Amino acid sequence: MAVTPFLAVQERLKLNVHKWQDVLPENNLGWEIIPQLIGNHPSHFVDTILELQQFGYTRFNWNIGCPAHQVVRKQRGCGLMPYPERVEAVVNEVLGKTDCRFSIKMRLGLKSPEESFAIMERLQDYPLDFLCIHPRLGVQEYEGKPDLETFRRLFEMSRNRVVYSGDVFDVDSFQKICALVPDLQAIMLGRGILRNIFLAEELSNASRVNTIDKSLLQNDLQERFLHFYKDLETMMFATRGEHALAPLKELWHYFRFFWNVSDENLQILMRKTTWNEFSVFAYSLMH
Ligand SMILES: Cc1cc2nc3c(=O)[nH]c(=O)nc-3n(C[C@H](O)[C@H](O)[C@H](O)COP(=O)(O)O)c2cc1C
């Protein structure tokens, strides 16, 4: 299952279905996705959810964790975490006026972990789908280490299901969080699965992989990556044309780890200005 990048909620008359290409079911065949929403106005959430439900979605996620300045400045994303009463107002409206399963993605707070405890208190009696917590503050962005101890306290306090997100890049980091919170039932993979698209598989196979010849496995994984990449290119170009170049460049900042791409080659790749030139050079890096 995957949560989509966020979509801004809007009042009904301003909704623009054409901006939702990434979310449409026909562009996400074969797996369940949960559309993620961002905003702060209760009725805009209801309008947007009712519209998206027409595409068959029953589950929605609300992002109150995004630390980007332009988002925080508008009291959206993590910019809403210092205001627990506003968070509750949205949850109350969505659960009162729609029949969807609603979840929240958050950080420890914008400036202080007290913010997440205050939000948790307010939401305890609402039946959320889940609460996904990335245990850093918004002001930290991606600096420092996730605060696992505070995560554990929030996990133990919550009456809702809690999902963990943060710095799971390999089997070791996964096992560390599992050891600290043995009752944890789900984690969300972010940068880790982009650096290594087989990470979820590796985590579930952790013990078995040790018994297999790893060089054979590596060749097989490279083949599978190439299949995946071909499908990704086709899908991205079909939905966005040349505009897909910018998001594909962003993905290569993570894919480079799988192919051990040098800084120099990454820079050459980033300087490509057409889809075709980019594609030819990208394939030359994948061997
Ligand atoms: C470039 C970038 C874009 C992100 N976009 C989103 C987003 O749209 N929605 C979201 O919930 N989290 C988003 N995140 C946060 C991740 O979901 C995740 O919580 C965070 O990166 C920590 O987990 P990780 O270390 O596994 O990546 C983004 C992170 C990065 C680095």
CSV table of C-alpha atoms and ligand atoms in Angstrom, one decimal:
chain,number,residue,atom,x,y,z
A,1,MET,CA,0.0,0.0,0.0
A,2,ALA,CA,1.2,3.5,-0.7
A,3,VAL,CA,0.3,7.1,0.4
A,4,THR,CA,0.4,9.5,-2.5
A,5,PRO,CA,2.3,12.8,-2.5
A,6,PHE,CA,0.0,15.5,-1.1
A,7,LEU,CA,-2.8,17.2,-2.9
A,8,ALA,CA,-4.1,20.6,-1.7
A,9,VAL,CA,-7.7,20.5,-0.5
A,10,GLN,CA,-10.1,23.1,-2.1
A,11,GLU,CA,-13.7,24.2,-1.8
A,12,ARG,CA,-16.0,22.3,-4.2
A,13,LEU,CA,-16.2,24.9,-7.0
A,14,LYS,CA,-12.4,25.3,-7.2
A,15,LEU,CA,-11.6,21.6,-7.5
A,16,ASN,CA,-9.6,20.6,-10.6
A,17,VAL,CA,-9.7,16.9,-11.4
A,18,HIS,CA,-7.1,17.4,-14.1
A,19,LYS,CA,-4.4,18.0,-11.5
A,20,TRP,CA,-5.0,14.6,-10.0
A,21,GLN,CA,-3.3,12.4,-12.7
A,22,ASP,CA,-1.0,10.8,-10.1
A,23,VAL,CA,-4.0,9.7,-8.0
A,24,LEU,CA,-6.4,8.4,-10.6
A,25,PRO,CA,-7.0,4.7,-10.2
A,26,GLU,CA,-6.1,3.9,-13.9
A,27,ASN,CA,-2.6,5.3,-13.2
A,28,ASN,CA,-2.2,3.1,-10.1
A,29,LEU,CA,-3.2,-0.3,-11.3
A,30,GLY,CA,-2.3,-3.3,-9.1
A,31,TRP,CA,-2.0,-1.7,-5.7
A,32,GLU,CA,-3.9,0.1,-3.1
A,33,ILE,CA,-3.1,3.8,-2.7
A,34,ILE,CA,-4.3,6.3,-0.1
A,35,PRO,CA,-4.6,9.9,-1.5
A,36,GLN,CA,-2.8,12.3,0.8
A,37,LEU,CA,-4.3,15.8,1.4
A,38,ILE,CA,-2.9,19.0,2.8
A,39,GLY,CA,-4.7,22.1,4.0
A,40,ASN,CA,-6.3,23.5,7.1
A,41,HIS,CA,-9.9,24.4,6.3
A,42,PRO,CA,-12.4,21.8,7.6
A,43,SER,CA,-15.1,22.2,4.9
A,44,HIS,CA,-12.5,22.1,2.1
A,45,PHE,CA,-11.5,18.6,3.3
A,46,VAL,CA,-15.1,17.4,3.1
A,47,ASP,CA,-15.5,18.8,-0.4
A,48,THR,CA,-12.3,17.3,-1.7
A,49,ILE,CA,-12.9,13.9,-0.1
A,50,LEU,CA,-16.4,13.7,-1.5
A,51,GLU,CA,-15.1,14.4,-5.0
A,52,LEU,CA,-12.2,11.9,-4.7
A,53,GLN,CA,-14.6,9.2,-3.3
A,54,GLN,CA,-16.2,9.2,-6.8
A,55,PHE,CA,-13.0,7.5,-8.0
A,56,GLY,CA,-13.6,4.7,-5.5
A,57,TYR,CA,-11.3,5.8,-2.7
A,58,THR,CA,-12.4,5.1,0.8
A,59,ARG,CA,-9.2,6.0,2.7
A,60,PHE,CA,-7.5,9.4,3.0
A,61,ASN,CA,-4.4,10.7,4.8
A,62,TRP,CA,-3.9,14.2,6.0
A,63,ASN,CA,-0.3,15.6,6.0
A,64,ILE,CA,0.5,17.8,9.1
A,65,GLY,CA,4.2,16.9,8.9
A,66,CYS,CA,5.5,18.7,5.8
A,67,PRO,CA,8.3,21.1,7.1
A,68,ALA,CA,8.7,23.1,3.8
A,69,HIS,CA,8.8,26.8,4.5
A,70,GLN,CA,6.2,27.8,1.9
A,71,VAL,CA,3.8,25.2,3.4
A,72,VAL,CA,4.5,26.0,7.1
A,73,ARG,CA,4.1,29.7,6.4
A,74,LYS,CA,0.5,29.1,5.4
A,75,GLN,CA,-0.2,27.1,8.6
A,76,ARG,CA,-0.4,23.9,6.6
A,77,GLY,CA,1.6,20.7,7.0
A,78,CYS,CA,3.8,21.0,10.1
A,79,GLY,CA,2.7,24.7,10.4
A,80,LEU,CA,-0.5,23.4,11.9
A,81,MET,CA,1.0,21.3,14.7
A,82,PRO,CA,1.1,24.1,17.3
A,83,TYR,CA,-2.7,24.5,16.9
A,84,PRO,CA,-4.2,21.2,18.2
A,85,GLU,CA,-7.7,22.7,18.3
A,86,ARG,CA,-7.5,23.4,14.5
A,87,VAL,CA,-6.3,19.8,13.9
A,88,GLU,CA,-9.3,18.5,15.9
A,89,ALA,CA,-11.7,20.7,14.0
A,90,VAL,CA,-10.7,19.1,10.7
A,91,VAL,CA,-10.9,15.6,12.1
A,92,ASN,CA,-14.3,16.3,13.6
A,93,GLU,CA,-15.7,17.7,10.4
A,94,VAL,CA,-14.3,14.9,8.2
A,95,LEU,CA,-15.4,12.1,10.5
A,96,GLY,CA,-18.8,13.8,11.0
A,97,LYS,CA,-19.6,14.5,7.4
A,98,THR,CA,-18.0,11.7,5.4
A,99,ASP,CA,-17.8,8.0,5.8
A,100,CYS,CA,-14.2,7.7,4.9
A,101,ARG,CA,-11.3,6.1,6.9
A,102,PHE,CA,-9.1,9.1,7.8
A,103,SER,CA,-5.5,9.0,8.9
A,104,ILE,CA,-2.9,11.5,9.8
A,105,LYS,CA,0.8,11.8,9.0
A,106,MET,CA,2.7,14.0,11.5
A,107,ARG,CA,6.0,14.9,13.1
A,108,LEU,CA,6.8,15.4,16.7
A,109,GLY,CA,5.9,19.1,16.4
A,110,LEU,CA,7.0,22.2,14.6
A,111,LYS,CA,9.2,23.4,17.4
A,112,SER,CA,8.5,21.2,20.4
A,113,PRO,CA,7.5,17.5,21.0
A,114,GLU,CA,4.8,18.9,23.4
A,115,GLU,CA,2.8,19.7,20.2
A,116,SER,CA,2.4,16.0,19.2
A,117,PHE,CA,1.4,15.0,22.8
A,118,ALA,CA,-1.3,17.8,22.7
A,119,ILE,CA,-2.6,16.6,19.3
A,120,MET,CA,-2.6,13.0,20.5
A,121,GLU,CA,-4.6,13.9,23.6
A,122,ARG,CA,-7.3,15.7,21.5
A,123,LEU,CA,-7.5,12.8,18.9
A,124,GLN,CA,-7.7,9.9,21.4
A,125,ASP,CA,-11.5,9.4,21.1
A,126,TYR,CA,-11.7,9.8,17.3
A,127,PRO,CA,-11.5,6.5,15.4
A,128,LEU,CA,-8.6,7.3,13.1
A,129,ASP,CA,-7.5,4.8,10.4
A,130,PHE,CA,-3.9,5.3,11.7
A,131,LEU,CA,-1.5,7.9,12.9
A,132,CYS,CA,1.9,7.9,11.1
A,133,ILE,CA,4.7,9.6,13.0
A,134,HIS,CA,8.0,10.8,11.7
A,135,PRO,CA,9.9,11.5,15.0
A,136,ARG,CA,11.7,14.7,14.1
A,137,LEU,CA,10.6,18.3,14.6
A,138,GLY,CA,9.6,20.5,11.6
A,139,VAL,CA,12.5,22.9,12.3
A,140,GLN,CA,15.0,20.0,12.0
A,141,GLU,CA,13.7,19.2,8.5
A,142,TYR,CA,15.9,16.1,8.0
A,143,GLU,CA,18.8,17.0,10.3
A,144,GLY,CA,19.8,14.9,13.4
A,145,LYS,CA,18.4,11.4,14.2
A,146,PRO,CA,14.8,10.4,14.7
A,147,ASP,CA,13.8,10.6,18.4
A,148,LEU,CA,12.9,7.0,18.9
A,149,GLU,CA,12.3,7.3,22.6
A,150,THR,CA,9.6,10.1,22.2
A,151,PHE,CA,8.1,7.9,19.4
A,152,ARG,CA,7.9,5.0,21.8
A,153,ARG,CA,6.1,7.2,24.4
A,154,LEU,CA,3.6,8.4,21.8
A,155,PHE,CA,3.1,4.8,20.6
A,156,GLU,CA,2.3,3.6,24.1
A,157,MET,CA,-0.1,6.5,24.8
A,158,SER,CA,-2.1,6.3,21.6
A,159,ARG,CA,-5.5,4.5,21.5
A,160,ASN,CA,-5.2,4.7,17.7
A,161,ARG,CA,-3.0,2.5,15.6
A,162,VAL,CA,0.5,4.2,15.2
A,163,VAL,CA,2.8,3.7,12.2
A,164,TYR,CA,6.5,4.6,12.3
A,165,SER,CA,8.3,6.6,9.6
A,166,GLY,CA,12.0,7.7,9.6
A,167,ASP,CA,15.5,6.6,8.5
A,168,VAL,CA,14.7,2.9,7.8
A,169,PHE,CA,17.3,2.3,5.1
A,170,ASP,CA,18.3,-1.3,5.7
A,171,VAL,CA,17.7,-4.4,7.8
A,172,ASP,CA,19.7,-3.0,10.8
A,173,SER,CA,17.7,0.3,11.1
A,174,PHE,CA,14.5,-1.7,10.7
A,175,GLN,CA,15.5,-4.2,13.5
A,176,LYS,CA,16.5,-1.3,15.8
A,177,ILE,CA,13.0,0.2,15.7
A,178,CYS,CA,11.3,-3.2,16.0
A,179,ALA,CA,13.4,-4.0,19.1
A,180,LEU,CA,12.5,-0.7,20.8
A,181,VAL,CA,8.8,-0.9,20.0
A,182,PRO,CA,8.1,-4.7,19.7
A,183,ASP,CA,4.3,-4.2,19.3
A,184,LEU,CA,4.8,-1.9,16.2
A,185,GLN,CA,2.6,-3.3,13.4
A,186,ALA,CA,3.5,-1.1,10.4
A,187,ILE,CA,6.2,1.2,9.1
A,188,MET,CA,6.2,3.6,6.2
A,189,LEU,CA,9.2,3.5,4.0
A,190,GLY,CA,10.3,6.8,2.4
A,191,ARG,CA,13.8,7.6,1.1
A,192,GLY,CA,14.9,4.1,1.9
A,193,ILE,CA,12.7,2.4,-0.7
A,194,LEU,CA,13.7,5.0,-3.3
A,195,ARG,CA,17.4,4.3,-2.6
A,196,ASN,CA,16.7,0.5,-2.8
A,197,ILE,CA,13.4,-0.3,-4.5
A,198,PHE,CA,13.7,-3.9,-3.1
A,199,LEU,CA,13.9,-2.7,0.5
A,200,ALA,CA,10.4,-3.9,1.6
A,201,GLU,CA,11.2,-7.4,0.1
A,202,GLU,CA,14.6,-7.4,1.9
A,203,LEU,CA,13.1,-6.6,5.2
A,204,SER,CA,10.6,-9.4,5.0
A,205,ASN,CA,13.2,-11.8,3.7
A,206,ALA,CA,16.0,-10.7,6.1
A,207,SER,CA,16.9,-14.1,7.5
A,208,ARG,CA,16.5,-16.1,4.2
A,209,VAL,CA,18.7,-13.8,2.0
A,210,ASN,CA,21.8,-14.7,4.0
A,211,THR,CA,21.6,-18.3,2.7
A,212,ILE,CA,21.5,-17.3,-1.0
A,213,ASP,CA,24.5,-16.5,-3.2
A,214,LYS,CA,24.4,-12.7,-3.1
A,215,SER,CA,26.1,-12.1,-6.5
A,216,LEU,CA,23.4,-14.1,-8.3
A,217,LEU,CA,20.8,-12.2,-6.4
A,218,GLN,CA,22.4,-8.9,-7.4
A,219,ASN,CA,22.2,-9.7,-11.1
A,220,ASP,CA,18.6,-10.7,-10.7
A,221,LEU,CA,17.8,-7.4,-8.9
A,222,GLN,CA,19.5,-5.4,-11.6
A,223,GLU,CA,17.3,-7.1,-14.2
A,224,ARG,CA,14.2,-6.4,-12.1
A,225,PHE,CA,15.2,-2.8,-11.6
A,226,LEU,CA,15.5,-2.3,-15.4
A,227,HIS,CA,12.0,-3.7,-15.9
A,228,PHE,CA,10.7,-1.4,-13.1
A,229,TYR,CA,12.5,1.6,-14.6
A,230,LYS,CA,11.1,1.0,-18.1
A,231,ASP,CA,7.5,0.9,-16.7
A,232,LEU,CA,8.2,4.0,-14.6
A,233,GLU,CA,9.5,6.0,-17.6
A,234,THR,CA,6.5,4.9,-19.7
A,235,MET,CA,4.0,5.8,-17.1
A,236,MET,CA,5.6,9.1,-16.2
A,237,PHE,CA,5.9,10.2,-19.8
A,238,ALA,CA,2.3,9.1,-20.6
A,239,THR,CA,0.9,11.2,-17.8
A,240,ARG,CA,3.1,14.3,-17.9
A,241,GLY,CA,5.1,14.3,-21.2
A,242,GLU,CA,8.4,16.4,-21.0
A,243,HIS,CA,7.2,17.8,-17.6
A,244,ALA,CA,8.0,14.4,-16.1
A,245,LEU,CA,11.7,15.2,-16.5
A,246,ALA,CA,11.9,17.3,-13.3
A,247,PRO,CA,10.3,14.6,-11.0
A,248,LEU,CA,12.4,11.9,-12.7
A,249,LYS,CA,15.6,13.9,-12.0
A,250,GLU,CA,14.5,14.1,-8.3
A,251,LEU,CA,14.1,10.3,-8.2
A,252,TRP,CA,17.6,9.8,-9.5
A,253,HIS,CA,19.1,11.4,-6.4
A,254,TYR,CA,17.9,8.2,-4.7
A,255,PHE,CA,18.2,5.6,-7.6
A,256,ARG,CA,21.9,6.6,-7.8
A,257,PHE,CA,22.6,4.6,-4.6
A,258,PHE,CA,21.4,1.3,-6.2
A,259,TRP,CA,23.7,1.8,-9.2
A,260,ASN,CA,26.6,3.5,-7.4
A,261,VAL,CA,26.5,6.5,-9.6
A,262,SER,CA,29.4,8.9,-9.0
A,263,ASP,CA,28.8,12.6,-8.2
A,264,GLU,CA,30.3,13.5,-11.6
A,265,ASN,CA,27.9,11.3,-13.5
A,266,LEU,CA,24.9,12.5,-11.5
A,267,GLN,CA,25.8,16.1,-12.4
A,268,ILE,CA,26.0,15.2,-16.1
A,269,LEU,CA,22.6,13.5,-15.8
A,270,MET,CA,21.1,16.5,-14.1
A,271,ARG,CA,22.2,18.7,-16.9
A,272,LYS,CA,20.3,16.8,-19.6
A,273,THR,CA,17.5,19.0,-20.8
A,274,THR,CA,15.3,16.6,-23.0
A,275,TRP,CA,13.6,13.4,-22.1
A,276,ASN,CA,15.4,11.4,-24.7
A,277,GLU,CA,18.9,12.6,-23.8
A,278,PHE,CA,18.2,12.0,-20.2
A,279,SER,CA,16.9,8.5,-20.9
A,280,VAL,CA,19.9,7.5,-23.0
A,281,PHE,CA,22.4,8.6,-20.3
A,282,ALA,CA,20.3,7.1,-17.5
A,283,TYR,CA,20.4,3.7,-19.2
A,284,SER,CA,24.2,4.0,-19.7
A,285,LEU,CA,24.5,4.3,-15.9
A,286,MET,CA,22.5,1.1,-15.2
A,287,HIS,CA,24.9,-1.8,-15.5
B,1,LIG,C1,11.7,14.8,-1.1
B,1,LIG,C2,10.7,14.4,0.0
B,1,LIG,C3,9.4,14.5,-0.2
B,1,LIG,C4,8.4,14.1,0.7
B,1,LIG,N1,7.1,14.2,0.5
B,1,LIG,C5,6.2,13.8,1.4
B,1,LIG,C6,4.8,13.8,1.1
B,1,LIG,O1,4.3,14.3,0.1
B,1,LIG,N2,4.0,13.3,2.0
B,1,LIG,C7,4.4,12.8,3.2
B,1,LIG,O2,3.7,12.3,4.0
B,1,LIG,N3,5.8,12.7,3.5
B,1,LIG,C8,6.6,13.2,2.6
B,1,LIG,N4,8.0,13.1,2.9
B,1,LIG,C9,8.4,12.5,4.2
B,1,LIG,C10,8.5,11.0,4.2
B,1,LIG,O3,7.3,10.4,4.0
B,1,LIG,C11,9.1,10.5,5.5
B,1,LIG,O4,8.2,10.7,6.5
B,1,LIG,C12,10.4,11.1,5.8
B,1,LIG,O5,11.2,11.3,4.7
B,1,LIG,C13,11.1,10.3,6.9
B,1,LIG,O6,11.2,8.9,6.5
B,1,LIG,P1,12.4,8.3,5.6
B,1,LIG,O7,13.6,8.6,6.4
B,1,LIG,O8,12.0,6.9,5.5
B,1,LIG,O9,12.4,9.0,4.3
B,1,LIG,C14,8.9,13.5,1.9
B,1,LIG,C15,10.3,13.4,2.2
B,1,LIG,C16,11.2,13.8,1.2
B,1,LIG,C17,12.7,13.6,1.5
